[in-house]
Amino acid sequence: MADELVHYAVAGGTATITLDSPHNRNALSAQLRRELSAALTNAREDDAVRVIVLTHTGPVFCAGMDLKEARGAGAGDQGVNEFPQILDQLWTSPKPVVARLAGPARAGGVGMVAACDIAVAAQEATFAFTEVRIGVVPAIISLTVLPRLTPRAAHELFLTGETFGAERAAAIGLINSAVTAEELDGTVERYVKSLALGGPKALAATKALLSSPRPATPSDGFEAMNALSVGFFASEEGQEGITAFAQKRKPNWVP
């Protein structure tokens, strides 16, 4: 549709979700939030989808909340009230999510990048937590960003609001790779192909494992982890993977 701000397409087991609102730097307007949430739901519910790619048109990945809509609105009418759902959809998606950034991300846009499992940015991309500079707090995005960032970098960048580049973003854990613009699509495709090799249920369980609280000591967690492990070894998916390995073929879940 010509008037939609988020495009959704599935090919080869990959759902590509494209932010297409370049007139306002892909800001998180009410329409874009609504369409993005719907696209993430579609990807989650579609059995044909193995991996999700979140990308954009225009020079900016996402400028954060739409400040034109926020101006003059009361606390109950702020669009940020709907944003936790989107971050949660990205963070808890049972299917791996890869962020592709050809350009800058700011504030809530950085929160979405952090919520994805893997993020690749062109070296020209920049990032900033600009909230304090307009008198607001990076509260909601802290829940996805802080688990990624080193503590010193988080204090510096949250408090100063300074802009930093893709190389720094990779060094502090915000993104996985900073590559040239020419390498961007190839790097994303490499990650997508690697993720698609994993068993769907195993990937979902591994994502849950990565987000779960760590036990105080390894001994405290061995019983639960052993149960999880043997359950998957004996599962239909696990047995298919083991059989495929022995027969030197690809498992039946590989697109």
Coordinates of N, CA and C in Angstrom, one line a residue:
M1 N 0.8 -1.2 0.0 CA 0.0 0.0 0.0 C 0.9 1.2 0.0
A2 N 0.5 2.2 -0.8 CA 1.3 3.4 -1.0 C 1.4 4.2 0.3
D3 N 0.4 4.2 1.2 CA 0.4 5.0 2.4 C 0.9 4.3 3.6
E4 N 1.4 3.1 3.5 CA 1.9 2.4 4.7 C 3.3 2.8 5.0
L5 N 3.6 2.8 6.2 CA 4.9 3.3 6.7 C 5.9 2.1 7.0
V6 N 5.3 0.9 7.1 CA 6.1 -0.3 7.4 C 5.8 -1.3 6.4
H7 N 6.8 -1.8 5.7 CA 6.5 -2.9 4.7 C 7.0 -4.2 5.2
Y8 N 6.2 -5.2 4.8 CA 6.4 -6.6 5.3 C 6.5 -7.5 4.1
A9 N 7.6 -8.3 4.0 CA 7.8 -9.3 2.9 C 8.5 -10.5 3.4
V10 N 8.1 -11.7 2.9 CA 8.7 -12.9 3.3 C 9.2 -13.6 2.1
A11 N 10.5 -14.0 2.1 CA 11.1 -14.8 1.0 C 12.2 -15.7 1.6
G12 N 12.2 -16.9 1.2 CA 13.3 -17.8 1.6 C 13.4 -18.0 3.1
G13 N 12.3 -17.9 3.8 CA 12.3 -18.1 5.3 C 12.6 -16.9 6.1
T14 N 12.9 -15.7 5.4 CA 13.2 -14.5 6.0 C 12.1 -13.5 5.9
A15 N 11.6 -12.9 7.0 CA 10.7 -11.8 7.0 C 11.5 -10.5 7.1
T16 N 11.3 -9.7 6.1 CA 12.0 -8.4 6.1 C 10.9 -7.3 6.4
I17 N 11.2 -6.6 7.5 CA 10.4 -5.5 8.0 C 11.1 -4.2 7.7
T18 N 10.5 -3.3 6.9 CA 11.2 -2.1 6.4 C 10.5 -0.9 6.9
L19 N 11.1 -0.1 7.7 CA 10.6 1.2 8.1 C 10.7 2.2 6.9
D20 N 9.6 2.8 6.5 CA 9.6 3.6 5.3 C 8.8 4.9 5.5
S21 N 9.4 5.7 6.4 CA 8.8 7.0 6.7 C 10.0 8.1 6.7
P22 N 10.7 8.2 5.5 CA 11.9 9.0 5.5 C 11.6 10.5 5.7
H23 N 10.3 10.9 5.5 CA 10.0 12.3 5.6 C 10.2 12.8 7.0
N24 N 10.1 11.9 8.0 CA 10.3 12.3 9.4 C 11.4 11.5 10.0
R25 N 12.4 11.0 9.2 CA 13.5 10.2 9.6 C 13.1 8.9 10.3
N26 N 12.0 8.3 9.8 CA 11.5 7.1 10.4 C 11.2 7.2 11.9
A27 N 10.7 8.4 12.3 CA 10.4 8.6 13.7 C 9.2 7.6 14.0
L28 N 9.1 7.3 15.3 CA 8.1 6.4 15.8 C 6.8 7.1 16.0
S29 N 6.1 7.4 14.9 CA 4.8 8.0 14.9 C 3.8 6.9 15.3
A30 N 2.6 7.4 15.6 CA 1.5 6.4 15.9 C 1.3 5.4 14.8
Q31 N 1.2 5.8 13.6 CA 1.0 4.9 12.5 C 2.2 3.9 12.3
L32 N 3.4 4.4 12.4 CA 4.5 3.5 12.3 C 4.6 2.5 13.4
R33 N 4.3 3.0 14.6 CA 4.3 2.0 15.8 C 3.3 0.9 15.5
R34 N 2.1 1.3 15.1 CA 1.0 0.4 14.9 C 1.4 -0.6 13.8
E35 N 1.9 -0.2 12.7 CA 2.3 -1.1 11.6 C 3.5 -1.9 12.0
L36 N 4.4 -1.4 12.7 CA 5.6 -2.2 13.1 C 5.2 -3.3 14.0
S37 N 4.4 -3.0 15.0 CA 3.9 -4.0 15.9 C 3.1 -5.1 15.2
A38 N 2.3 -4.8 14.2 CA 1.6 -5.7 13.4 C 2.5 -6.6 12.6
A39 N 3.5 -6.0 12.0 CA 4.5 -6.8 11.2 C 5.2 -7.8 12.1
L40 N 5.6 -7.4 13.3 CA 6.3 -8.3 14.2 C 5.4 -9.4 14.6
T41 N 4.2 -9.1 14.8 CA 3.2 -10.2 15.2 C 3.1 -11.2 14.0
N42 N 3.0 -10.7 12.8 CA 2.9 -11.5 11.6 C 4.1 -12.4 11.5
A43 N 5.2 -11.9 11.7 CA 6.5 -12.7 11.6 C 6.5 -13.8 12.6
R44 N 6.1 -13.4 13.8 CA 6.1 -14.4 14.9 C 5.1 -15.6 14.7
E45 N 4.0 -15.3 14.0 CA 2.9 -16.3 13.9 C 3.1 -17.1 12.6
D46 N 3.9 -16.6 11.7 CA 4.1 -17.3 10.4 C 5.1 -18.4 10.5
D47 N 4.7 -19.7 10.3 CA 5.6 -20.8 10.4 C 6.6 -20.8 9.3
A48 N 6.4 -20.1 8.2 CA 7.4 -20.1 7.2 C 8.5 -19.1 7.5
V49 N 8.4 -18.3 8.5 CA 9.4 -17.4 8.8 C 10.4 -18.0 9.8
R50 N 11.7 -17.9 9.5 CA 12.8 -18.4 10.3 C 13.6 -17.3 11.0
V51 N 13.8 -16.2 10.2 CA 14.6 -15.1 10.7 C 13.9 -13.8 10.3
I52 N 14.0 -12.8 11.1 CA 13.4 -11.5 10.9 C 14.6 -10.5 10.7
V53 N 14.4 -9.7 9.6 CA 15.4 -8.6 9.4 C 14.6 -7.3 9.5
L54 N 15.1 -6.4 10.4 CA 14.5 -5.0 10.6 C 15.4 -4.0 9.9
T55 N 14.9 -3.3 8.9 CA 15.7 -2.4 8.1 C 14.9 -1.1 7.8
H56 N 15.4 -0.3 6.9 CA 14.8 1.0 6.6 C 15.1 1.5 5.2
T57 N 14.2 2.5 4.8 CA 14.5 3.3 3.6 C 15.0 4.6 4.1
G58 N 15.6 5.4 3.2 CA 16.1 6.7 3.6 C 17.4 6.7 4.3
P59 N 17.9 7.9 4.6 CA 19.3 8.0 5.2 C 19.3 7.7 6.7
V60 N 18.1 7.6 7.4 CA 18.1 7.4 8.8 C 17.4 6.1 9.2
F61 N 18.0 5.3 10.1 CA 17.3 4.1 10.5 C 16.0 4.5 11.3
C62 N 16.2 5.2 12.4 CA 15.1 5.7 13.2 C 15.5 6.8 14.1
A63 N 14.7 7.9 14.1 CA 15.1 9.1 14.9 C 14.5 9.0 16.3
G64 N 13.8 7.9 16.7 CA 13.2 7.9 18.0 C 11.7 8.3 17.9
M65 N 11.2 8.7 19.1 CA 9.8 9.0 19.1 C 9.5 10.3 18.3
D66 N 8.3 10.3 17.8 CA 7.8 11.5 16.9 C 7.5 12.6 17.9
L67 N 8.4 13.6 18.0 CA 8.3 14.7 18.9 C 7.1 15.6 18.5
K68 N 6.8 15.7 17.3 CA 5.6 16.5 16.9 C 4.3 16.0 17.5
E69 N 4.2 14.7 17.6 CA 3.0 14.1 18.2 C 3.1 14.2 19.8
A70 N 4.3 14.2 20.3 CA 4.5 14.3 21.8 C 4.3 15.7 22.3
R71 N 4.5 16.7 21.5 CA 4.3 18.0 22.0 C 2.9 18.4 22.3
G72 N 2.7 18.8 23.6 CA 1.4 19.2 24.1 C 0.5 18.1 24.6
A73 N 1.0 16.8 24.5 CA 0.2 15.7 24.9 C 0.5 15.4 26.4
G74 N -0.6 15.0 27.1 CA -0.4 14.6 28.5 C 0.2 13.3 28.7
A75 N 0.5 12.9 29.9 CA 1.2 11.7 30.2 C 0.5 10.5 29.6
G76 N -0.8 10.5 29.7 CA -1.6 9.3 29.3 C -1.7 9.2 27.8
D77 N -1.4 10.3 27.1 CA -1.5 10.3 25.6 C -0.2 10.3 24.9
Q78 N 0.9 10.1 25.6 CA 2.2 10.0 24.9 C 2.4 8.7 24.2
G79 N 2.9 8.8 23.0 CA 3.1 7.6 22.2 C 4.1 6.6 22.8
V80 N 4.9 7.1 23.7 CA 5.9 6.3 24.4 C 5.2 5.2 25.2
N81 N 4.0 5.4 25.6 CA 3.2 4.4 26.3 C 3.1 3.1 25.5
E82 N 3.1 3.1 24.2 CA 3.0 2.0 23.3 C 4.3 1.3 23.0
F83 N 5.4 2.0 23.3 CA 6.7 1.6 22.8 C 7.2 0.3 23.5
P84 N 6.9 0.1 24.8 CA 7.4 -1.1 25.5 C 7.0 -2.4 24.7
Q85 N 5.7 -2.4 24.2 CA 5.3 -3.6 23.5 C 6.2 -3.9 22.3
I86 N 6.6 -2.9 21.5 CA 7.5 -3.1 20.4 C 8.8 -3.7 20.8
L87 N 9.4 -3.1 21.9 CA 10.7 -3.6 22.4 C 10.6 -5.0 22.9
D88 N 9.5 -5.3 23.5 CA 9.3 -6.6 24.0 C 9.1 -7.6 22.9
Q89 N 8.4 -7.2 21.8 CA 8.2 -8.1 20.7 C 9.6 -8.4 20.1
L90 N 10.5 -7.5 20.0 CA 11.8 -7.7 19.4 C 12.6 -8.6 20.3
W91 N 12.6 -8.2 21.6 CA 13.4 -8.9 22.6 C 13.0 -10.4 22.8
T92 N 11.7 -10.6 22.8 CA 11.2 -12.0 23.1 C 10.8 -12.8 21.9
S93 N 11.0 -12.2 20.7 CA 10.7 -13.0 19.5 C 11.4 -14.3 19.5
P94 N 10.6 -15.4 19.3 CA 11.3 -16.8 19.3 C 12.1 -16.9 18.1
K95 N 11.9 -16.0 17.1 CA 12.7 -16.1 15.9 C 13.8 -15.0 15.9
P96 N 15.0 -15.3 15.6 CA 16.1 -14.3 15.7 C 15.8 -13.0 14.9
V97 N 16.2 -11.9 15.4 CA 15.9 -10.6 14.7 C 17.3 -10.0 14.4
V98 N 17.5 -9.6 13.2 CA 18.7 -8.9 12.8 C 18.4 -7.5 12.4
A99 N 19.1 -6.5 13.0 CA 18.9 -5.1 12.6 C 19.9 -4.7 11.5
R100 N 19.4 -4.1 10.5 CA 20.3 -3.6 9.4 C 20.2 -2.1 9.4
L101 N 21.3 -1.4 9.6 CA 21.4 0.1 9.7 C 22.3 0.6 8.7
A102 N 21.7 1.4 7.7 CA 22.6 2.1 6.7 C 22.8 3.5 7.2
G103 N 22.1 3.9 8.3 CA 22.2 5.3 8.7 C 22.0 5.4 10.2
P104 N 21.8 6.6 10.7 CA 21.8 6.9 12.1 C 20.6 6.3 12.9
A105 N 20.8 6.1 14.2 CA 19.7 5.8 15.1 C 19.8 6.7 16.3
R106 N 18.7 7.1 16.8 CA 18.6 8.0 18.0 C 17.6 7.5 19.0
A107 N 17.9 7.6 20.2 CA 16.9 7.4 21.3 C 16.2 6.1 21.2
G108 N 14.9 6.2 20.9 CA 14.1 4.9 20.8 C 14.6 4.1 19.7
G109 N 15.1 4.6 18.6 CA 15.7 3.8 17.5 C 16.8 3.0 18.0
V110 N 17.7 3.5 18.9 CA 18.8 2.8 19.5 C 18.2 1.7 20.4
G111 N 17.1 2.0 21.1 CA 16.5 0.9 21.9 C 16.0 -0.3 21.1
M112 N 15.5 0.0 19.9 CA 15.1 -1.1 19.0 C 16.4 -1.9 18.5
V113 N 17.4 -1.2 18.2 CA 18.7 -1.9 17.8 C 19.1 -2.8 18.9
A114 N 19.1 -2.3 20.1 CA 19.6 -3.1 21.3 C 18.7 -4.3 21.5
A115 N 17.4 -4.2 21.2 CA 16.4 -5.3 21.4 C 16.6 -6.4 20.4
C116 N 17.2 -6.1 19.3 CA 17.4 -7.2 18.3 C 18.6 -8.1 18.7
D117 N 18.6 -9.3 18.2 CA 19.6 -10.3 18.6 C 21.0 -9.9 18.0
I118 N 20.9 -9.5 16.7 CA 22.2 -9.1 16.0 C 21.9 -7.8 15.3
A119 N 22.9 -6.9 15.3 CA 22.8 -5.6 14.7 C 24.1 -5.4 13.9
V120 N 23.8 -5.0 12.6 CA 24.9 -4.6 11.7 C 24.7 -3.2 11.2
A121 N 25.7 -2.4 11.3 CA 25.6 -1.0 10.8 C 26.7 -0.6 9.9
A122 N 26.4 0.2 8.9 CA 27.4 0.8 8.1 C 28.2 1.7 8.9
Q123 N 29.5 1.9 8.5 CA 30.4 2.7 9.3 C 30.0 4.1 9.4
E124 N 29.2 4.6 8.4 CA 28.7 6.0 8.4 C 27.6 6.2 9.5
A125 N 27.0 5.1 10.0 CA 25.9 5.3 10.9 C 26.4 5.9 12.2
T126 N 25.5 6.6 12.9 CA 25.9 7.2 14.2 C 24.7 6.9 15.1
F127 N 25.0 7.1 16.4 CA 24.1 6.8 17.5 C 24.1 7.8 18.5
A128 N 23.0 8.0 19.3 CA 23.0 8.9 20.4 C 21.8 8.7 21.3
F129 N 22.0 8.8 22.6 CA 20.9 8.8 23.5 C 20.6 10.3 23.8
T130 N 19.7 10.8 23.0 CA 19.5 12.3 23.1 C 18.5 12.7 24.1
E131 N 17.9 11.8 24.9 CA 16.8 12.1 25.7 C 17.1 13.3 26.7
V132 N 18.2 13.2 27.4 CA 18.5 14.2 28.4 C 18.6 15.6 27.8
R133 N 19.0 15.7 26.6 CA 19.2 17.0 25.9 C 17.8 17.7 25.6
I134 N 16.7 17.0 25.7 CA 15.4 17.6 25.5 C 14.6 17.5 26.8
G135 N 15.3 17.1 27.9 CA 14.7 17.1 29.2 C 13.9 15.9 29.6
V136 N 14.2 14.8 28.9 CA 13.5 13.5 29.2 C 14.5 12.5 29.6
V137 N 14.0 11.3 29.9 CA 14.9 10.2 30.5 C 14.9 9.0 29.6
P138 N 16.0 8.4 29.3 CA 16.0 7.2 28.4 C 15.6 6.0 29.2
A139 N 14.4 6.0 29.8 CA 13.9 5.0 30.8 C 13.5 3.7 30.1
I140 N 12.6 3.8 29.2 CA 12.2 2.5 28.6 C 13.3 1.8 27.8
I141 N 14.1 2.5 27.0 CA 15.1 1.9 26.3 C 16.2 1.4 27.1
S142 N 16.3 1.8 28.4 CA 17.4 1.3 29.2 C 17.2 -0.2 29.5
L143 N 16.0 -0.7 29.4 CA 15.8 -2.1 29.6 C 16.3 -3.0 28.6
T144 N 16.5 -2.5 27.3 CA 17.1 -3.3 26.3 C 18.6 -2.8 26.1
V145 N 18.9 -1.6 26.3 CA 20.2 -1.1 26.0 C 21.2 -1.5 27.1
L146 N 20.9 -1.3 28.4 CA 21.8 -1.5 29.4 C 22.4 -3.0 29.5
P147 N 21.6 -4.0 29.1 CA 22.2 -5.3 29.1 C 23.3 -5.5 28.0
R148 N 23.3 -4.6 27.0 CA 24.3 -4.7 25.9 C 25.5 -3.9 26.2
L149 N 25.4 -2.7 26.8 CA 26.5 -1.8 27.0 C 27.4 -2.1 28.2
T150 N 28.7 -1.7 28.0 CA 29.5 -1.7 29.2 C 29.1 -0.6 30.1
P151 N 29.2 -0.8 31.5 CA 28.7 0.2 32.4 C 29.3 1.6 32.2
R152 N 30.6 1.7 32.0 CA 31.2 3.0 31.8 C 30.7 3.7 30.6
A153 N 30.5 3.0 29.5 CA 30.0 3.6 28.3 C 28.5 4.1 28.5
A154 N 27.8 3.3 29.2 CA 26.4 3.6 29.5 C 26.2 4.9 30.3
H155 N 27.0 5.1 31.3 CA 27.0 6.3 32.1 C 27.4 7.5 31.2
E156 N 28.5 7.4 30.5 CA 28.9 8.5 29.6 C 27.9 8.9 28.6
L157 N 27.4 7.9 27.9 CA 26.5 8.2 26.7 C 25.1 8.6 27.1
F158 N 24.6 7.9 28.2 CA 23.2 8.3 28.6 C 23.2 9.7 29.2
L159 N 24.3 10.1 29.9 CA 24.3 11.3 30.6 C 24.7 12.5 29.8
T160 N 25.6 12.3 28.8 CA 26.0 13.4 27.9 C 25.2 13.6 26.7
G161 N 24.5 12.5 26.2 CA 23.8 12.5 25.0 C 24.6 12.7 23.7
E162 N 25.9 12.5 23.9 CA 26.8 12.7 22.8 C 26.7 11.7 21.7
T163 N 26.9 12.1 20.4 CA 26.9 11.2 19.3 C 28.1 10.4 19.2
F164 N 28.0 9.1 18.9 CA 29.1 8.2 18.7 C 28.9 7.4 17.4
G165 N 30.0 6.9 16.9 CA 30.0 6.2 15.6 C 29.8 4.7 15.7
A166 N 29.7 4.1 14.6 CA 29.4 2.7 14.5 C 30.6 1.8 15.1
E167 N 31.8 2.3 14.9 CA 33.0 1.5 15.5 C 32.9 1.5 17.0
R168 N 32.6 2.7 17.6 CA 32.4 2.7 19.0 C 31.2 1.9 19.5
A169 N 30.1 1.9 18.7 CA 29.0 1.1 19.1 C 29.3 -0.4 19.1
A170 N 30.1 -0.8 18.2 CA 30.6 -2.2 18.2 C 31.5 -2.5 19.4
A171 N 32.3 -1.6 19.7 CA 33.3 -1.8 20.8 C 32.6 -1.9 22.1
I172 N 31.5 -1.2 22.3 CA 30.8 -1.2 23.6 C 29.7 -2.2 23.7
G173 N 29.5 -2.9 22.6 CA 28.5 -4.0 22.6 C 27.1 -3.7 22.1
L174 N 26.9 -2.5 21.6 CA 25.6 -2.1 21.1 C 25.2 -2.8 19.8
I175 N 26.2 -2.9 18.9 CA 26.0 -3.7 17.7 C 27.1 -4.7 17.6
N176 N 26.9 -5.6 16.6 CA 27.8 -6.7 16.4 C 28.9 -6.3 15.4
S177 N 28.6 -5.6 14.4 CA 29.6 -5.3 13.3 C 29.3 -3.9 12.7
A178 N 30.4 -3.2 12.5 CA 30.4 -2.0 11.7 C 31.2 -2.2 10.4
V179 N 30.5 -2.1 9.3 CA 31.1 -2.5 8.0 C 30.9 -1.3 7.0
T180 N 31.6 -1.5 5.9 CA 31.4 -0.5 4.9 C 30.0 -0.6 4.3
A181 N 29.6 0.5 3.7 CA 28.3 0.5 3.1 C 28.1 -0.6 2.0
E182 N 29.2 -0.9 1.3 CA 29.2 -2.0 0.3 C 29.1 -3.3 0.9
E183 N 29.6 -3.5 2.2 CA 29.6 -4.8 2.8 C 28.3 -5.1 3.6
L184 N 27.5 -4.0 3.8 CA 26.4 -4.1 4.7 C 25.4 -5.3 4.4
D185 N 24.9 -5.3 3.2 CA 23.9 -6.3 2.8 C 24.5 -7.7 2.8
G186 N 25.8 -7.9 2.4 CA 26.4 -9.2 2.4 C 26.6 -9.7 3.9
T187 N 26.9 -8.8 4.8 CA 27.1 -9.2 6.2 C 25.8 -9.6 6.8
V188 N 24.7 -8.8 6.5 CA 23.4 -9.2 7.0 C 23.0 -10.5 6.5
E189 N 23.2 -10.8 5.2 CA 22.9 -12.0 4.6 C 23.6 -13.2 5.2
R190 N 24.9 -13.0 5.5 CA 25.7 -14.0 6.2 C 25.1 -14.4 7.5
Y191 N 24.7 -13.4 8.3 CA 24.1 -13.7 9.6 C 22.8 -14.4 9.4
V192 N 22.0 -14.0 8.5 CA 20.7 -14.6 8.2 C 20.8 -16.1 7.9
K193 N 21.7 -16.4 7.0 CA 22.0 -17.8 6.6 C 22.4 -18.6 7.7
S194 N 23.3 -18.0 8.6 CA 23.8 -18.8 9.7 C 22.7 -19.1 10.7
L195 N 21.8 -18.1 10.9 CA 20.7 -18.3 11.9 C 19.7 -19.3 11.4
A196 N 19.5 -19.3 10.1 CA 18.5 -20.3 9.5 C 19.0 -21.7 9.6
L197 N 20.2 -22.0 9.9 CA 20.7 -23.3 10.1 C 20.3 -23.9 11.4
G198 N 19.9 -23.1 12.3 CA 19.5 -23.6 13.7 C 18.1 -24.1 13.7
G199 N 17.9 -25.1 14.5 CA 16.5 -25.6 14.7 C 15.6 -24.6 15.3
P200 N 14.4 -24.4 14.7 CA 13.5 -23.3 15.2 C 13.2 -23.4 16.7
K201 N 12.9 -24.6 17.2 CA 12.6 -24.7 18.6 C 13.9 -24.5 19.5
A202 N 15.0 -25.0 18.9 CA 16.3 -24.8 19.7 C 16.7 -23.3 19.7
L203 N 16.4 -22.6 18.6 CA 16.7 -21.2 18.6 C 15.9 -20.4 19.6
A204 N 14.6 -20.7 19.6 CA 13.7 -20.1 20.6 C 14.1 -20.3 22.0
A205 N 14.4 -21.6 22.3 CA 14.8 -21.9 23.7 C 16.2 -21.3 24.0
T206 N 17.1 -21.2 23.1 CA 18.4 -20.6 23.3 C 18.2 -19.1 23.6
K207 N 17.3 -18.4 22.8 CA 17.0 -17.0 23.1 C 16.5 -16.8 24.5
A208 N 15.6 -17.7 24.9 CA 15.1 -17.6 26.3 C 16.2 -17.8 27.3
L209 N 17.1 -18.7 27.0 CA 18.2 -19.0 27.9 C 19.1 -17.8 28.1
L210 N 19.3 -17.1 26.9 CA 20.2 -16.0 27.0 C 19.6 -14.8 27.8
S211 N 18.3 -14.8 27.9 CA 17.7 -13.7 28.6 C 17.3 -14.1 30.1
S212 N 17.5 -15.3 30.4 CA 17.1 -15.7 31.8 C 18.2 -15.3 32.8
P213 N 17.8 -15.2 34.1 CA 18.7 -14.8 35.1 C 19.8 -16.0 35.3
R214 N 21.0 -15.6 35.6 CA 22.0 -16.6 35.8 C 22.0 -17.1 37.2
P215 N 22.1 -18.4 37.4 CA 22.2 -18.9 38.8 C 23.5 -18.4 39.5
A216 N 23.4 -18.4 40.8 CA 24.6 -17.8 41.6 C 25.8 -18.6 41.3
T217 N 25.7 -19.9 41.1 CA 26.9 -20.7 40.8 C 26.5 -21.7 39.7
P218 N 27.4 -22.3 39.0 CA 27.1 -23.3 38.0 C 26.3 -24.5 38.7
S219 N 26.7 -24.9 39.9 CA 26.1 -26.0 40.5 C 24.6 -25.7 40.8
D220 N 24.2 -24.5 41.0 CA 22.8 -24.2 41.2 C 22.0 -24.3 39.9
G221 N 22.6 -24.3 38.8 CA 21.9 -24.4 37.5 C 21.9 -25.7 36.8
F222 N 22.8 -26.6 37.2 CA 23.0 -27.8 36.4 C 21.8 -28.7 36.3
E223 N 21.0 -28.8 37.3 CA 19.8 -29.7 37.2 C 18.8 -29.2 36.2
A224 N 18.5 -27.9 36.2 CA 17.6 -27.3 35.2 C 18.1 -27.4 33.8
M225 N 19.4 -27.1 33.7 CA 20.1 -27.0 32.4 C 20.2 -28.5 31.8
N226 N 20.4 -29.4 32.7 CA 20.5 -30.8 32.2 C 19.1 -31.2 31.7
A227 N 18.1 -30.9 32.4 CA 16.7 -31.2 31.9 C 16.4 -30.6 30.6
L228 N 16.8 -29.4 30.4 CA 16.6 -28.7 29.1 C 17.4 -29.4 28.0
S229 N 18.6 -29.7 28.3 CA 19.5 -30.3 27.3 C 19.0 -31.7 26.9
V230 N 18.7 -32.6 27.8 CA 18.3 -33.9 27.5 C 17.0 -33.9 26.8
G231 N 16.1 -32.9 27.2 CA 14.8 -32.8 26.5 C 15.0 -32.5 25.0
F232 N 15.9 -31.7 24.7 CA 16.1 -31.3 23.3 C 16.9 -32.5 22.5
F233 N 17.8 -33.1 23.2 CA 18.5 -34.3 22.6 C 17.5 -35.3 22.2
A234 N 16.5 -35.5 23.0 CA 15.5 -36.6 22.7 C 14.3 -36.1 21.9
S235 N 14.2 -34.8 21.6 CA 13.1 -34.3 20.9 C 13.1 -34.6 19.4
E236 N 12.0 -34.5 18.8 CA 11.9 -34.7 17.4 C 12.9 -33.9 16.6
E237 N 13.0 -32.6 17.0 CA 13.9 -31.7 16.3 C 15.3 -32.1 16.5
G238 N 15.7 -32.4 17.8 CA 17.0 -32.9 18.1 C 17.4 -34.1 17.4
Q239 N 16.5 -35.1 17.3 CA 16.8 -36.4 16.6 C 16.9 -36.1 15.1
E240 N 16.1 -35.2 14.6 CA 16.3 -34.9 13.2 C 17.7 -34.3 12.9
G241 N 18.1 -33.4 13.8 CA 19.4 -32.8 13.6 C 20.6 -33.8 13.7
I242 N 20.4 -34.7 14.7 CA 21.5 -35.7 14.9 C 21.5 -36.7 13.7
T243 N 20.4 -37.1 13.2 CA 20.3 -38.0 12.1 C 20.8 -37.3 10.8
A244 N 20.5 -36.0 10.6 CA 21.0 -35.3 9.4 C 22.5 -35.2 9.5
F245 N 23.1 -35.0 10.7 CA 24.5 -34.9 10.8 C 25.2 -36.2 10.4
A246 N 24.6 -37.3 10.9 CA 25.1 -38.6 10.6 C 25.0 -39.0 9.1
Q247 N 23.9 -38.5 8.5 CA 23.7 -38.8 7.1 C 24.3 -37.7 6.1
K248 N 25.0 -36.7 6.8 CA 25.7 -35.7 6.0 C 24.8 -34.9 5.1
R249 N 23.6 -34.6 5.6 CA 22.6 -33.8 4.9 C 22.2 -32.6 5.8
K250 N 21.4 -31.7 5.2 CA 20.9 -30.6 5.9 C 19.6 -31.1 6.7
P251 N 19.4 -30.6 7.9 CA 18.2 -30.9 8.6 C 16.9 -30.4 7.8
N252 N 15.8 -30.9 8.1 CA 14.6 -30.6 7.4 C 14.1 -29.2 7.6
W253 N 14.7 -28.5 8.6 CA 14.2 -27.1 8.9 C 14.9 -26.0 8.1
V254 N 16.0 -26.4 7.4 CA 16.8 -25.4 6.7 C 16.1 -25.0 5.4
P255 N 15.8 -23.7 5.3 CA 15.1 -23.2 4.1 C 15.7 -23.7 2.8

